[in-house]
Every structure is written in C-alpha cells, then in structure tokens.
PDB file of C-alpha atoms in Angstrom:
ATOM      1  CA  MET A   1       0.147   0.056  -0.144  1.00  0.00           C
ATOM      2  CA  ALA A   2       0.872   3.585  -1.169  1.00  0.00           C
ATOM      3  CA  ALA A   3       1.966   6.125   1.439  1.00  0.00           C
ATOM      4  CA  PRO A   4      -0.883   9.090   1.915  1.00  0.00           C
ATOM      5  CA  ASP A   5       1.299  11.377   0.159  1.00  0.00           C
ATOM      6  CA  SER A   6       3.506   9.597  -1.877  1.00  0.00           C
ATOM      7  CA  PRO A   7       3.142  10.524  -6.139  1.00  0.00           C
ATOM      8  CA  ALA A   8       1.173   6.807  -6.959  1.00  0.00           C
ATOM      9  CA  SER A   9      -1.253   7.600  -4.258  1.00  0.00           C
ATOM     10  CA  PRO A  10      -4.687   7.723  -6.626  1.00  0.00           C
ATOM     11  CA  ARG A  11      -5.586  10.716  -3.829  1.00  0.00           C
ATOM     12  CA  VAL A  12      -4.940  14.056  -4.201  1.00  0.00           C
ATOM     13  CA  ARG A  13      -4.044  16.280  -1.713  1.00  0.00           C
ATOM     14  CA  GLU A  14      -5.504  19.623  -1.870  1.00  0.00           C
ATOM     15  CA  ARG A  15      -3.293  22.603  -0.017  1.00  0.00           C
ATOM     16  CA  PRO A  16      -5.221  26.040   0.671  1.00  0.00           C
ATOM     17  CA  LEU A  17      -4.612  28.584  -0.623  1.00  0.00           C
ATOM     18  CA  SER A  18      -3.269  31.663   0.895  1.00  0.00           C
ATOM     19  CA  PRO A  19      -5.452  34.889   0.523  1.00  0.00           C
ATOM     20  CA  HIS A  20      -4.879  37.135  -1.734  1.00  0.00           C
ATOM     21  CA  LEU A  21      -6.099  40.530  -2.149  1.00  0.00           C
ATOM     22  CA  GLN A  22      -8.629  39.871  -4.226  1.00  0.00           C
ATOM     23  CA  VAL A  23     -10.147  38.510  -1.500  1.00  0.00           C
ATOM     24  CA  TYR A  24      -9.552  41.466   1.574  1.00  0.00           C
ATOM     25  CA  LYS A  25     -11.754  44.670   1.414  1.00  0.00           C
ATOM     26  CA  ARG A  26      -8.760  47.485   0.436  1.00  0.00           C
ATOM     27  CA  GLN A  27      -8.072  49.048   4.035  1.00  0.00           C
ATOM     28  CA  VAL A  28      -6.098  51.899   4.552  1.00  0.00           C
ATOM     29  CA  GLN A  29      -3.583  50.359   5.960  1.00  0.00           C
ATOM     30  CA  MET A  30      -2.712  47.216   3.550  1.00  0.00           C
ATOM     31  CA  MET A  31      -2.551  50.084   1.155  1.00  0.00           C
ATOM     32  CA  THR A  32       0.257  52.085   3.277  1.00  0.00           C
ATOM     33  CA  SER A  33       1.919  48.312   4.290  1.00  0.00           C
ATOM     34  CA  ILE A  34       1.810  48.064  -0.322  1.00  0.00           C
ATOM     35  CA  THR A  35       2.985  52.209  -1.120  1.00  0.00           C
ATOM     36  CA  HIS A  36       5.739  51.699   1.260  1.00  0.00           C
ATOM     37  CA  ARG A  37       7.142  49.079  -0.322  1.00  0.00           C
ATOM     38  CA  ALA A  38       6.927  51.195  -3.469  1.00  0.00           C
ATOM     39  CA  THR A  39       8.046  53.781  -2.215  1.00  0.00           C
ATOM     40  CA  GLY A  40      10.892  51.712  -0.944  1.00  0.00           C
ATOM     41  CA  MET A  41      12.010  50.585  -4.603  1.00  0.00           C
ATOM     42  CA  VAL A  42      10.803  54.318  -5.904  1.00  0.00           C
ATOM     43  CA  LEU A  43      13.552  55.672  -3.684  1.00  0.00           C
ATOM     44  CA  ALA A  44      16.252  52.913  -4.934  1.00  0.00           C
ATOM     45  CA  VAL A  45      15.907  54.290  -8.293  1.00  0.00           C
ATOM     46  CA  GLY A  46      16.026  57.671  -7.243  1.00  0.00           C
ATOM     47  CA  ALA A  47      19.486  56.752  -5.044  1.00  0.00           C
ATOM     48  CA  LEU A  48      20.817  55.431  -8.731  1.00  0.00           C
ATOM     49  CA  ALA A  49      19.789  59.097  -9.800  1.00  0.00           C
ATOM     50  CA  MET A  50      21.514  61.114  -7.825  1.00  0.00           C
ATOM     51  CA  VAL A  51      24.787  58.742  -8.116  1.00  0.00           C
ATOM     52  CA  TRP A  52      23.748  60.574 -11.492  1.00  0.00           C
ATOM     53  CA  GLY A  53      24.158  63.928 -10.657  1.00  0.00           C
ATOM     54  CA  LEU A  54      27.532  63.531  -7.909  1.00  0.00           C
ATOM     55  CA  GLY A  55      28.542  61.992 -11.271  1.00  0.00           C
ATOM     56  CA  ALA A  56      27.770  64.734 -13.238  1.00  0.00           C
ATOM     57  CA  LEU A  57      28.971  67.539 -10.925  1.00  0.00           C
ATOM     58  CA  ALA A  58      32.382  65.729 -10.721  1.00  0.00           C
ATOM     59  CA  ALA A  59      32.900  65.912 -14.441  1.00  0.00           C
ATOM     60  CA  GLY A  60      32.806  69.387 -14.874  1.00  0.00           C
ATOM     61  CA  ARG A  61      30.571  72.160 -16.762  1.00  0.00           C
ATOM     62  CA  GLY A  62      29.392  70.663 -19.528  1.00  0.00           C
ATOM     63  CA  PRO A  63      27.634  67.255 -17.851  1.00  0.00           C
ATOM     64  CA  TRP A  64      26.455  68.708 -14.885  1.00  0.00           C
ATOM     65  CA  THR A  65      24.622  71.664 -17.153  1.00  0.00           C
ATOM     66  CA  GLU A  66      22.865  69.015 -19.106  1.00  0.00           C
ATOM     67  CA  PHE A  67      21.816  66.902 -16.007  1.00  0.00           C
ATOM     68  CA  VAL A  68      20.315  70.694 -14.257  1.00  0.00           C
ATOM     69  CA  ALA A  69      18.436  71.287 -17.919  1.00  0.00           C
ATOM     70  CA  CYS A  70      17.171  67.355 -16.963  1.00  0.00           C
ATOM     71  CA  VAL A  71      16.219  67.596 -13.686  1.00  0.00           C
ATOM     72  CA  GLY A  72      14.886  71.293 -14.647  1.00  0.00           C
ATOM     73  CA  SER A  73      12.610  69.933 -17.611  1.00  0.00           C
ATOM     74  CA  PRO A  74       8.977  69.870 -16.945  1.00  0.00           C
ATOM     75  CA  LEU A  75       9.077  66.173 -16.703  1.00  0.00           C
ATOM     76  CA  GLY A  76      11.978  66.277 -14.517  1.00  0.00           C
ATOM     77  CA  LYS A  77      10.286  68.575 -11.727  1.00  0.00           C
ATOM     78  CA  VAL A  78       7.463  65.562 -11.738  1.00  0.00           C
ATOM     79  CA  VAL A  79      10.175  63.103 -10.717  1.00  0.00           C
ATOM     80  CA  LEU A  80      11.591  65.503  -8.656  1.00  0.00           C
ATOM     81  CA  PHE A  81       8.441  66.118  -6.856  1.00  0.00           C
ATOM     82  CA  GLY A  82       7.400  62.474  -6.874  1.00  0.00           C
ATOM     83  CA  PHE A  83      10.698  61.474  -5.406  1.00  0.00           C
ATOM     84  CA  THR A  84      10.293  64.015  -2.366  1.00  0.00           C
ATOM     85  CA  TRP A  85       7.169  63.070  -2.070  1.00  0.00           C
ATOM     86  CA  ALA A  86       8.143  59.066  -1.848  1.00  0.00           C
ATOM     87  CA  LEU A  87      11.146  60.310   0.602  1.00  0.00           C
ATOM     88  CA  ALA A  88       8.527  61.568   2.429  1.00  0.00           C
ATOM     89  CA  TYR A  89       5.904  59.267   2.636  1.00  0.00           C
ATOM     90  CA  HIS A  90       8.932  56.423   3.664  1.00  0.00           C
ATOM     91  CA  LEU A  91      10.792  58.341   6.601  1.00  0.00           C
ATOM     92  CA  ILE A  92       6.740  59.622   7.958  1.00  0.00           C
ATOM     93  CA  ASN A  93       5.463  55.134   7.952  1.00  0.00           C
ATOM     94  CA  GLY A  94       8.720  54.111   8.619  1.00  0.00           C
ATOM     95  CA  ILE A  95       8.711  56.214  11.400  1.00  0.00           C
ATOM     96  CA  ARG A  96       5.332  54.372  12.402  1.00  0.00           C
ATOM     97  CA  HIS A  97       6.975  50.940  12.062  1.00  0.00           C
ATOM     98  CA  LEU A  98       9.865  52.069  14.434  1.00  0.00           C
ATOM     99  CA  VAL A  99       6.381  53.097  17.009  1.00  0.00           C
ATOM    100  CA  GLN A 100       5.057  49.695  16.085  1.00  0.00           C
ATOM    101  CA  ASP A 101       7.952  47.491  16.535  1.00  0.00           C
ATOM    102  CA  ALA A 102       8.831  49.225  20.241  1.00  0.00           C
ATOM    103  CA  GLY A 103       4.686  47.658  20.287  1.00  0.00           C
ATOM    104  CA  HIS A 104       2.432  50.517  20.624  1.00  0.00           C
ATOM    105  CA  GLY A 105      -0.128  51.732  18.470  1.00  0.00           C
ATOM    106  CA  PHE A 106      -1.642  48.031  17.775  1.00  0.00           C
ATOM    107  CA  ALA A 107      -4.571  48.320  18.542  1.00  0.00           C
ATOM    108  CA  ILE A 108      -6.734  48.893  14.841  1.00  0.00           C
ATOM    109  CA  PRO A 109      -8.212  52.745  15.850  1.00  0.00           C
ATOM    110  CA  ASP A 110      -4.398  52.991  16.872  1.00  0.00           C
ATOM    111  CA  PHE A 111      -3.586  51.345  13.333  1.00  0.00           C
ATOM    112  CA  ILE A 112      -5.529  53.898  11.347  1.00  0.00           C
ATOM    113  CA  ARG A 113      -5.425  56.841  12.383  1.00  0.00           C
ATOM    114  CA  SER A 114      -1.344  56.974  12.034  1.00  0.00           C
ATOM    115  CA  SER A 115      -1.504  54.779   8.800  1.00  0.00           C
ATOM    116  CA  TRP A 116      -3.884  58.161   7.741  1.00  0.00           C
ATOM    117  CA  ILE A 117      -0.989  60.577   9.583  1.00  0.00           C
ATOM    118  CA  SER A 118       1.093  59.049   7.615  1.00  0.00           C
ATOM    119  CA  VAL A 119      -0.587  60.057   3.923  1.00  0.00           C
ATOM    120  CA  ILE A 120      -1.023  63.299   5.294  1.00  0.00           C
ATOM    121  CA  GLY A 121       1.619  63.943   7.256  1.00  0.00           C
ATOM    122  CA  SER A 122       3.578  63.098   4.073  1.00  0.00           C
ATOM    123  CA  VAL A 123       1.602  64.933   1.343  1.00  0.00           C
ATOM    124  CA  VAL A 124       2.042  68.004   4.239  1.00  0.00           C
ATOM    125  CA  LEU A 125       5.489  68.057   4.230  1.00  0.00           C
ATOM    126  CA  VAL A 126       6.132  67.532   0.267  1.00  0.00           C
ATOM    127  CA  VAL A 127       4.172  70.943   0.831  1.00  0.00           C
ATOM    128  CA  LEU A 128       5.630  73.112   2.962  1.00  0.00           C
ATOM    129  CA  ALA A 129       9.172  71.170   1.937  1.00  0.00           C
ATOM    130  CA  TRP A 130       8.202  72.573  -2.215  1.00  0.00           C
ATOM    131  CA  VAL A 131       6.756  76.443  -0.704  1.00  0.00           C
ATOM    132  CA  VAL A 132      10.444  76.282   0.740  1.00  0.00           C
ATOM    133  CA  VAL A 133      12.873  75.130  -2.288  1.00  0.00           C
ATOM    134  CA  LEU A 134      10.777  77.149  -4.654  1.00  0.00           C
ATOM    135  CA  ALA A 135      11.129  80.615  -2.765  1.00  0.00           C
ATOM    136  CA  ARG A 136      14.224  80.434  -2.608  1.00  0.00           C
ATOM    137  CA  TRP A 137      15.010  79.523  -5.843  1.00  0.00           C
ATOM    138  CA  GLY A 138      12.437  82.053  -6.510  1.00  0.00           C
ATOM    139  CA  GLN A 139       9.806  80.797  -8.419  1.00  0.00           C
ATOM    140  CA  ALA A 140       7.258  81.093  -5.934  1.00  0.00           C
TER     141      ALA A 140
END
C-alpha cells in the first residue's frame, strides 16, 4: 500500500490557497503597507539618479549643465516632486513602523489613525518642502 503523500497515491492532496488582494477588502492599512514597499523601490531608483547627478557634478560644467537641464525640465520637476513625496512618505511611515516595533499602536483605531497620519503628513511635508525650495529659487 502506498503512503498517503506519495506520488503513487490515487488521492490528490488539496493545499489551502493563500488569500490575496482579491479576497480582502482594501483598507488604508493594506494600502500603506503596499505603498511603503513601492516608495522603497522608488527611492532605490532615485538614489541612482542622485549618483548620476553627483557624477555629472564631478565631471565638470558640461555634464552638470546637461543634468540641470534634465532635472529642470517639466518632466524632471514632476519626477523630483514624486521622489520628494516618496522620501517623505517612506520616512514618516518608517517612523510609524519603528513605533509599532516598540510595541505601540496595534489597536485597530490606532493603526488606522497612524496610517492616515503617514499619508497626510507626507503630503504636508512635501508641500512645505516645495514651498521653501521654490521660494529659495525665486519661483514662488
């Protein structure tokens, strides 16, 4: 007689399927977790762009002028704004994770509140940062 889990067994063992996004209702906690991971990837790509900028700065006036023209274009400004938001969100949500790692904020109302604080706080932080930057550049 064959063992129940052997390939020769006539009965197929059904394994449970892991629930996924189709099963769960979208909640702010789930979306902040997904967004945190996505902003981490955006920051990794942005770090490569910063290396490009530093390399252009070290290479001299010509490459630096090309880099500034790229970053100063309308598309470049949109990318910079997105990078700034990714940085602010990842920072604030990372602090939220550190607080939770310390054992605080696990009650559902606290968890929802801290999720919204991450989202709203990142938007406020980016707006403030860009107001300062544009005022410094004389464009505000």
